[in-house]
Amino acid sequence: MTYKIAVIPGDGIGPEVIREGVKVLEKAAEVTPGLDFEFVYYPFGADHYLETGQLLPERALEELSEFDAIYLGALGDPRVPPGVLEQGILLKLRFYFEQYVNLRPVKLYPGVPCPLAGKGPEHVNFYVVRENTEDFYVGVGARAKGKKKVKHEIRRSIYRAKFGVDIDVDKDEIAYQIGVVSRKGAERVIRYAFELARRKHKRRVTSVDKANVLSHVYSLWREIFEEVAKDYPDIETEFAFVDAITMWFVKNPEWYQVVVTPNMFGDIITDLGAMIQGGLGLAPGGNINPEGVSMFEPIHGSAPKHAGKNVANPIATILAGQMMLEHLGEQKAADLVERAVIEVLREGKVKTYDLGGKSSTSEMGDAIAAKVKELGKNG
Ligand code: IPM
Ligand code: MN
């Protein structure tokens, strides 16, 4: 089977890490009978935007919908105001393709230093299932001064609310941003988390929220979690407030199996997750639409200060490629790539700076590609 993969290297270290990711996927194809890739590159990102004023045109989106998956490096550039590229390209892709699951495995591999005292690979091995199309990411909100600019309904709520500061909504400047949870949106991602738990032989799903404060959106989230849980009596459930779970990730990471979370909390807790699995250089993610076009990327950003130096750790991107293989149904090749990463990390001969070594991005990619070949040959 030949898979058509759209590659968006993007900004900063994106092109360097993607180059290694593609290298490893090509090697996996070489040693897996019947597996092949056709990579088509797209230039979207800061340079393209600065040259053409174009972020992600509608035509490109239509074209991308013909692919089996999208492989993305990173977006963000200091020459462009924050949010322009992130919203105009990354979030646009997630929303356009309704990639409603952002799957982020938090797995510590042997040989990788963990900042948690006394914790090793046997303690850090869970999945965060982050909702990816709703919550505070819907982009509803405004800055406003004076009552005319504030929508009627919102003004009423603001009047009704009791603030700690005495604002006059007719005169004072305010800004507001609204988080939205829909029954359909929450249900589909929560169900995905339970299905994942079954598929991965995990026995517990933890739901994250802040229902004690953001009671409109997250009481709905909770209610739906409880409803969906009824269909999975074999799986234990619990709720955790987002502030508490950051503490428990550090203290007792071994407790967690599958964690399902609204979008913004998921964004925050997965950076913490990345740290306990050894750093951002090791943390992959998949933006998944089980019925549509999915997109795989490292969860780190474009790291402009490391760009062009061939020093960034490509493992997060290589593991994102591994997730893509699994998503495409190429489990054998996926396992091969993961085993190669594990083996190279365990040997500890090739280490990028974040792992305490001096190896380059391409040396790490080469080592993993060579290991894929070696393990592939031995079956
Ligand atoms: C992530 C990133 C993005 C997010 C940004 C770049 C828009 O932080 O993938 O976690 O907030 O989702
Ligand atoms: Mn993030």
Short mmCIF file of C-alpha atoms and ligand atoms in Angstrom, two decimals:
data_model
loop_
_atom_site.label_atom_id
_atom_site.label_comp_id
_atom_site.label_asym_id
_atom_site.label_seq_id
_atom_site.Cartn_x
_atom_site.Cartn_y
_atom_site.Cartn_z
CA MET A 1 0.00 0.00 0.00
CA THR A 2 1.29 3.46 -0.93
CA TYR A 3 0.21 6.20 1.44
CA LYS A 4 -0.01 9.79 0.28
CA ILE A 5 1.40 11.99 3.02
CA ALA A 6 1.30 15.79 2.96
CA VAL A 7 4.38 17.19 4.68
CA ILE A 8 4.37 20.68 6.17
CA PRO A 9 7.85 21.29 7.62
CA GLY A 10 6.87 24.78 8.82
CA ASP A 11 9.07 27.12 10.85
CA GLY A 12 12.15 27.16 13.05
CA ILE A 13 13.43 23.65 13.76
CA GLY A 14 10.38 22.20 11.94
CA PRO A 15 12.20 21.47 8.65
CA GLU A 16 15.14 19.83 10.45
CA VAL A 17 13.08 17.49 12.60
CA ILE A 18 10.68 16.64 9.76
CA ARG A 19 13.62 15.73 7.53
CA GLU A 20 14.63 13.08 10.09
CA GLY A 21 11.05 11.91 10.55
CA VAL A 22 10.70 11.34 6.81
CA LYS A 23 14.08 9.59 6.75
CA VAL A 24 12.90 7.09 9.36
CA LEU A 25 9.53 6.53 7.66
CA GLU A 26 11.31 5.86 4.37
CA LYS A 27 13.56 3.36 6.08
CA ALA A 28 10.55 1.65 7.67
CA ALA A 29 8.98 1.39 4.21
CA GLU A 30 12.19 -0.06 2.79
CA VAL A 31 12.14 -2.96 5.25
CA THR A 32 8.37 -3.52 5.32
CA PRO A 33 7.07 -5.44 2.30
CA GLY A 34 4.15 -3.65 0.69
CA LEU A 35 4.59 -0.38 2.59
CA ASP A 36 5.35 2.75 0.60
CA PHE A 37 4.98 6.50 0.90
CA GLU A 38 4.47 9.34 -1.47
CA PHE A 39 5.44 12.57 0.28
CA VAL A 40 4.17 15.89 -1.06
CA TYR A 41 5.66 19.02 0.52
CA TYR A 42 3.78 22.21 1.31
CA PRO A 43 5.53 25.49 2.11
CA PHE A 44 3.09 26.93 4.65
CA GLY A 45 4.67 28.83 7.50
CA ALA A 46 6.42 32.11 8.24
CA ASP A 47 8.59 32.45 5.12
CA HIS A 48 5.70 31.70 2.82
CA TYR A 49 3.47 34.10 4.74
CA LEU A 50 6.02 36.91 4.69
CA GLU A 51 6.62 36.44 0.97
CA THR A 52 3.06 36.01 -0.19
CA GLY A 53 0.75 37.14 2.61
CA GLN A 54 -0.82 33.71 2.42
CA LEU A 55 -1.40 31.51 5.48
CA LEU A 56 -3.35 28.46 4.36
CA PRO A 57 -5.55 29.01 1.32
CA GLU A 58 -8.86 27.22 0.88
CA ARG A 59 -7.51 25.46 -2.20
CA ALA A 60 -4.71 23.92 -0.20
CA LEU A 61 -7.22 22.65 2.36
CA GLU A 62 -9.18 20.99 -0.41
CA GLU A 63 -6.01 19.45 -1.75
CA LEU A 64 -4.95 18.25 1.69
CA SER A 65 -8.24 16.45 2.13
CA GLU A 66 -7.09 14.00 -0.56
CA PHE A 67 -4.18 12.77 1.54
CA ASP A 68 -4.01 9.80 3.88
CA ALA A 69 -2.42 11.95 6.59
CA ILE A 70 -0.51 15.16 7.25
CA TYR A 71 2.95 15.24 8.81
CA LEU A 72 3.75 18.59 10.40
CA GLY A 73 6.96 20.06 11.83
CA ALA A 74 6.27 23.20 13.83
CA LEU A 75 4.78 26.67 13.41
CA GLY A 76 5.66 30.02 14.94
CA ASP A 77 8.24 32.66 14.10
CA PRO A 78 9.46 35.78 15.92
CA ARG A 79 9.01 37.89 12.76
CA VAL A 80 5.26 37.30 12.86
CA PRO A 81 3.03 38.44 15.75
CA PRO A 82 2.10 35.57 18.09
CA GLY A 83 -1.03 33.76 17.06
CA VAL A 84 -1.03 34.57 13.35
CA LEU A 85 0.67 31.39 12.15
CA GLU A 86 -0.60 29.25 15.01
CA GLN A 87 -4.21 30.20 14.44
CA GLY A 88 -4.02 30.68 10.70
CA ILE A 89 -2.33 27.37 9.98
CA LEU A 90 -2.14 24.92 12.89
CA LEU A 91 -5.51 25.55 14.50
CA LYS A 92 -7.08 26.07 11.08
CA LEU A 93 -5.97 22.55 10.09
CA ARG A 94 -7.19 21.00 13.35
CA PHE A 95 -10.58 22.66 12.99
CA TYR A 96 -11.03 22.29 9.24
CA PHE A 97 -10.37 18.56 9.35
CA GLU A 98 -12.29 18.15 12.61
CA GLN A 99 -9.32 16.49 14.24
CA TYR A 100 -11.22 16.31 17.47
CA VAL A 101 -8.76 14.11 19.33
CA ASN A 102 -5.32 15.33 20.24
CA LEU A 103 -3.66 12.14 21.39
CA ARG A 104 -0.51 12.67 23.41
CA PRO A 105 1.23 9.60 24.85
CA VAL A 106 3.29 10.32 27.95
CA LYS A 107 5.80 7.52 28.00
CA LEU A 108 9.24 7.53 29.57
CA TYR A 109 11.71 5.31 27.74
CA PRO A 110 14.63 3.51 29.37
CA GLY A 111 17.82 5.55 29.31
CA VAL A 112 16.00 8.88 29.25
CA PRO A 113 16.63 11.07 32.29
CA CYS A 114 13.43 11.84 34.19
CA PRO A 115 13.29 14.91 36.44
CA LEU A 116 11.06 13.12 38.94
CA ALA A 117 13.03 11.63 41.82
CA GLY A 118 12.71 7.87 42.04
CA LYS A 119 10.56 7.48 38.93
CA GLY A 120 11.43 5.37 35.91
CA PRO A 121 9.82 3.96 32.78
CA GLU A 122 7.59 1.69 34.88
CA HIS A 123 6.01 4.81 36.44
CA VAL A 124 5.40 7.03 33.44
CA ASN A 125 3.27 5.43 30.74
CA PHE A 126 -0.13 6.91 30.03
CA TYR A 127 -2.15 8.69 27.36
CA VAL A 128 -3.60 12.16 27.41
CA VAL A 129 -6.62 12.49 25.14
CA ARG A 130 -7.05 16.20 24.62
CA GLU A 131 -10.23 17.54 23.07
CA ASN A 132 -9.04 19.50 20.03
CA THR A 133 -11.85 21.55 18.50
CA GLU A 134 -13.74 23.32 21.30
CA ASP A 135 -13.38 24.94 24.71
CA PHE A 136 -11.44 28.21 24.83
CA TYR A 137 -9.97 27.50 21.41
CA VAL A 138 -13.16 28.39 19.52
CA GLY A 139 -12.00 31.98 19.18
CA VAL A 140 -15.20 33.61 20.43
CA GLY A 141 -14.56 36.83 22.26
CA ALA A 142 -13.57 40.44 21.95
CA ARG A 143 -12.05 43.41 23.63
CA ALA A 144 -14.60 46.10 24.23
CA LYS A 145 -14.96 49.52 25.73
CA GLY A 146 -18.36 50.98 26.34
CA LYS A 147 -21.69 49.21 26.29
CA LYS A 148 -22.35 49.56 22.58
CA LYS A 149 -19.48 47.31 21.71
CA VAL A 150 -20.41 44.50 24.06
CA LYS A 151 -23.01 42.11 22.79
CA HIS A 152 -26.31 42.33 24.60
CA GLU A 153 -26.28 38.83 26.11
CA ILE A 154 -22.75 39.16 27.33
CA ARG A 155 -23.44 42.56 28.83
CA ARG A 156 -26.36 41.06 30.74
CA SER A 157 -24.17 38.29 32.13
CA ILE A 158 -21.51 40.76 33.05
CA TYR A 159 -24.05 42.89 34.89
CA ARG A 160 -25.34 39.84 36.69
CA ALA A 161 -21.91 38.58 37.66
CA LYS A 162 -20.30 39.77 40.83
CA PHE A 163 -16.80 40.88 40.15
CA GLY A 164 -14.05 41.45 42.63
CA VAL A 165 -13.35 44.70 40.87
CA ASP A 166 -15.97 47.35 40.47
CA ILE A 167 -16.15 47.89 36.73
CA ASP A 168 -18.57 50.11 34.93
CA VAL A 169 -19.41 48.20 31.76
CA ASP A 170 -20.56 51.40 30.12
CA LYS A 171 -17.14 52.99 30.47
CA ASP A 172 -14.42 50.58 31.42
CA GLU A 173 -12.54 48.45 28.97
CA ILE A 174 -13.06 44.73 29.20
CA ALA A 175 -12.04 41.68 27.24
CA TYR A 176 -13.84 38.39 27.20
CA GLN A 177 -13.34 35.02 25.62
CA ILE A 178 -15.83 32.23 25.71
CA GLY A 179 -15.22 28.54 26.04
CA VAL A 180 -17.70 26.26 24.38
CA VAL A 181 -18.38 22.61 25.14
CA SER A 182 -20.99 20.90 23.02
CA ARG A 183 -22.65 17.63 23.82
CA LYS A 184 -21.55 16.21 20.48
CA GLY A 185 -18.02 17.54 20.81
CA ALA A 186 -17.48 16.23 24.31
CA GLU A 187 -19.14 12.90 23.68
CA ARG A 188 -17.03 11.95 20.70
CA VAL A 189 -13.71 12.62 22.38
CA ILE A 190 -14.68 11.02 25.68
CA ARG A 191 -15.86 7.94 23.83
CA TYR A 192 -12.55 7.86 21.98
CA ALA A 193 -10.73 7.88 25.34
CA PHE A 194 -12.70 4.86 26.59
CA GLU A 195 -12.16 2.99 23.33
CA LEU A 196 -8.45 3.76 23.55
CA ALA A 197 -8.36 2.44 27.10
CA ARG A 198 -9.84 -0.84 25.93
CA ARG A 199 -7.56 -1.08 22.91
CA LYS A 200 -4.44 -0.38 24.98
CA HIS A 201 -5.48 -2.58 27.91
CA LYS A 202 -5.68 0.34 30.30
CA ARG A 203 -8.06 0.00 33.19
CA ARG A 204 -8.83 3.57 34.23
CA VAL A 205 -9.96 6.78 32.55
CA THR A 206 -9.49 10.05 34.43
CA SER A 207 -11.54 13.07 33.39
CA VAL A 208 -10.02 16.51 33.90
CA ASP A 209 -12.01 19.70 34.43
CA LYS A 210 -12.49 22.72 36.62
CA ALA A 211 -16.17 22.17 37.25
CA ASN A 212 -15.89 23.84 40.63
CA VAL A 213 -15.32 27.22 38.99
CA LEU A 214 -16.14 27.02 35.28
CA SER A 215 -19.39 25.36 36.11
CA HIS A 216 -21.32 26.01 32.90
CA VAL A 217 -18.97 24.37 30.46
CA TYR A 218 -17.52 21.68 32.68
CA SER A 219 -20.71 20.52 34.34
CA LEU A 220 -21.82 19.54 30.85
CA TRP A 221 -18.45 17.85 30.27
CA ARG A 222 -18.83 15.90 33.54
CA GLU A 223 -22.36 14.86 32.82
CA ILE A 224 -21.36 13.49 29.43
CA PHE A 225 -18.35 11.70 30.89
CA GLU A 226 -20.63 9.93 33.36
CA GLU A 227 -23.07 8.98 30.63
CA VAL A 228 -20.40 7.58 28.32
CA ALA A 229 -18.70 5.74 31.20
CA LYS A 230 -21.86 3.63 31.62
CA ASP A 231 -21.07 1.94 28.30
CA TYR A 232 -17.68 0.83 29.67
CA PRO A 233 -18.33 -0.95 32.97
CA ASP A 234 -14.98 -2.72 32.66
CA ILE A 235 -13.14 0.57 33.02
CA GLU A 236 -12.65 2.48 36.25
CA THR A 237 -13.37 6.20 36.19
CA GLU A 238 -12.56 9.26 38.25
CA PHE A 239 -12.61 13.03 38.06
CA ALA A 240 -9.65 15.27 38.73
CA PHE A 241 -9.52 19.03 38.87
CA VAL A 242 -6.88 20.39 36.56
CA ASP A 243 -4.87 22.07 39.30
CA ALA A 244 -4.78 18.87 41.31
CA ILE A 245 -3.78 16.69 38.40
CA THR A 246 -0.64 18.76 37.75
CA MET A 247 0.38 17.94 41.29
CA TRP A 248 -0.41 14.23 40.92
CA PHE A 249 1.43 13.94 37.58
CA VAL A 250 4.55 14.87 39.51
CA LYS A 251 3.86 12.92 42.68
CA ASN A 252 2.20 9.73 41.36
CA PRO A 253 2.44 9.50 37.58
CA GLU A 254 2.06 5.71 37.80
CA TRP A 255 -1.59 6.18 38.76
CA TYR A 256 -2.55 7.46 35.31
CA GLN A 257 -3.64 5.30 32.39
CA VAL A 258 -5.83 7.38 30.11
CA VAL A 259 -6.61 11.01 30.89
CA VAL A 260 -9.32 12.81 28.93
CA THR A 261 -9.37 16.57 29.06
CA PRO A 262 -10.92 19.68 27.56
CA ASN A 263 -8.74 21.50 25.05
CA MET A 264 -6.99 24.20 27.05
CA PHE A 265 -6.25 22.15 30.15
CA GLY A 266 -4.97 19.47 27.79
CA ASP A 267 -2.59 21.96 26.25
CA ILE A 268 -1.20 22.87 29.64
CA ILE A 269 -0.93 19.45 31.25
CA THR A 270 0.75 17.90 28.21
CA ASP A 271 3.70 20.28 28.48
CA LEU A 272 4.06 18.97 32.00
CA GLY A 273 3.58 15.47 30.61
CA ALA A 274 6.38 16.09 28.12
CA MET A 275 8.75 17.05 30.92
CA ILE A 276 8.11 13.88 32.91
CA GLN A 277 8.75 11.78 29.80
CA GLY A 278 12.15 13.38 29.41
CA GLY A 279 11.43 16.68 27.72
CA LEU A 280 9.72 18.26 24.75
CA GLY A 281 12.21 16.61 22.41
CA LEU A 282 10.55 13.26 23.12
CA ALA A 283 6.84 14.07 23.10
CA PRO A 284 4.76 13.32 19.99
CA GLY A 285 1.13 14.04 19.28
CA GLY A 286 -1.57 13.08 16.85
CA ASN A 287 -4.46 15.31 15.79
CA ILE A 288 -6.93 12.64 14.95
CA ASN A 289 -10.20 12.49 13.10
CA PRO A 290 -10.98 8.78 13.10
CA GLU A 291 -13.12 9.24 9.97
CA GLY A 292 -11.08 11.90 8.22
CA VAL A 293 -7.64 13.31 7.61
CA SER A 294 -5.40 13.21 10.67
CA MET A 295 -2.21 15.15 11.34
CA PHE A 296 0.86 14.12 13.29
CA GLU A 297 3.38 16.50 14.86
CA PRO A 298 5.79 16.85 17.73
CA ILE A 299 4.11 18.75 20.55
CA HIS A 300 7.03 21.15 20.85
CA GLY A 301 7.07 24.43 18.99
CA SER A 302 9.43 25.89 16.42
CA ALA A 303 12.21 26.72 18.94
CA PRO A 304 13.57 29.64 16.85
CA LYS A 305 16.74 29.91 18.88
CA HIS A 306 17.80 26.39 17.87
CA ALA A 307 16.71 26.72 14.24
CA GLY A 308 19.18 25.96 11.51
CA LYS A 309 21.80 24.57 13.91
CA ASN A 310 21.05 20.88 13.46
CA VAL A 311 20.86 20.37 17.24
CA ALA A 312 17.17 19.76 17.97
CA ASN A 313 16.14 16.30 19.07
CA PRO A 314 14.06 14.76 16.24
CA ILE A 315 12.67 11.92 18.38
CA ALA A 316 9.34 13.66 19.09
CA THR A 317 8.80 14.00 15.34
CA ILE A 318 9.99 10.45 14.65
CA LEU A 319 7.54 9.18 17.27
CA ALA A 320 4.81 11.30 15.68
CA GLY A 321 5.64 9.36 12.50
CA GLN A 322 5.29 6.17 14.50
CA MET A 323 1.83 7.29 15.65
CA MET A 324 0.96 8.02 12.02
CA LEU A 325 1.96 4.48 11.03
CA GLU A 326 -0.20 3.07 13.79
CA HIS A 327 -3.10 5.28 12.71
CA LEU A 328 -2.75 4.08 9.12
CA GLY A 329 -3.01 0.51 10.34
CA GLU A 330 0.68 -0.28 9.80
CA GLN A 331 1.18 -1.65 13.28
CA LYS A 332 4.21 -3.73 12.42
CA ALA A 333 6.11 -0.80 10.97
CA ALA A 334 4.98 1.38 13.89
CA ASP A 335 6.35 -1.13 16.38
CA LEU A 336 9.57 -1.31 14.44
CA VAL A 337 10.09 2.46 14.64
CA GLU A 338 9.31 2.51 18.35
CA ARG A 339 11.70 -0.38 19.00
CA ALA A 340 14.40 1.46 17.06
CA VAL A 341 13.91 4.61 19.14
CA ILE A 342 13.98 2.57 22.35
CA GLU A 343 17.13 0.76 21.29
CA VAL A 344 19.02 3.93 20.30
CA LEU A 345 18.02 5.61 23.56
CA ARG A 346 19.00 2.56 25.58
CA GLU A 347 22.40 2.26 23.91
CA GLY A 348 22.98 5.93 24.69
CA LYS A 349 25.72 6.34 22.10
CA VAL A 350 23.89 9.01 20.13
CA LYS A 351 22.43 11.76 22.30
CA THR A 352 21.25 15.24 21.39
CA TYR A 353 21.97 18.14 23.77
CA ASP A 354 18.67 17.79 25.62
CA LEU A 355 19.67 14.23 26.55
CA GLY A 356 23.05 15.41 27.76
CA GLY A 357 25.00 14.64 24.57
CA LYS A 358 26.46 16.42 21.60
CA SER A 359 24.96 14.55 18.67
CA SER A 360 23.20 16.45 15.94
CA THR A 361 19.63 16.21 14.70
CA SER A 362 20.76 14.30 11.63
CA GLU A 363 23.01 11.93 13.60
CA MET A 364 20.04 11.00 15.76
CA GLY A 365 17.86 10.49 12.69
CA ASP A 366 20.56 8.41 11.00
CA ALA A 367 21.03 6.23 14.09
CA ILE A 368 17.31 5.52 14.37
CA ALA A 369 16.97 4.87 10.63
CA ALA A 370 19.91 2.46 10.78
CA LYS A 371 18.34 0.71 13.74
CA VAL A 372 15.04 0.38 11.87
CA LYS A 373 16.94 -1.32 9.08
CA GLU A 374 18.83 -3.61 11.44
CA LEU A 375 15.74 -4.64 13.42
CA GLY A 376 13.68 -4.90 10.24
CA LYS A 377 16.12 -7.36 8.72
CA ASN A 378 16.02 -9.59 11.77
CA GLY A 379 12.23 -9.63 11.62
C1 IPM B 1 0.17 22.75 21.15
C2 IPM B 1 0.50 24.20 20.95
C3 IPM B 1 -0.66 24.89 20.24
C4 IPM B 1 -1.89 24.75 21.11
C5 IPM B 1 -0.41 26.36 19.87
C6 IPM B 1 0.87 26.54 19.08
C7 IPM B 1 -1.57 26.97 19.14
O1 IPM B 1 0.81 24.82 22.17
O2 IPM B 1 -0.01 22.05 20.13
O3 IPM B 1 0.11 22.30 22.29
O4 IPM B 1 -2.12 25.58 22.00
O5 IPM B 1 -2.63 23.80 20.91
MN MN B 2 0.90 23.42 23.83
#
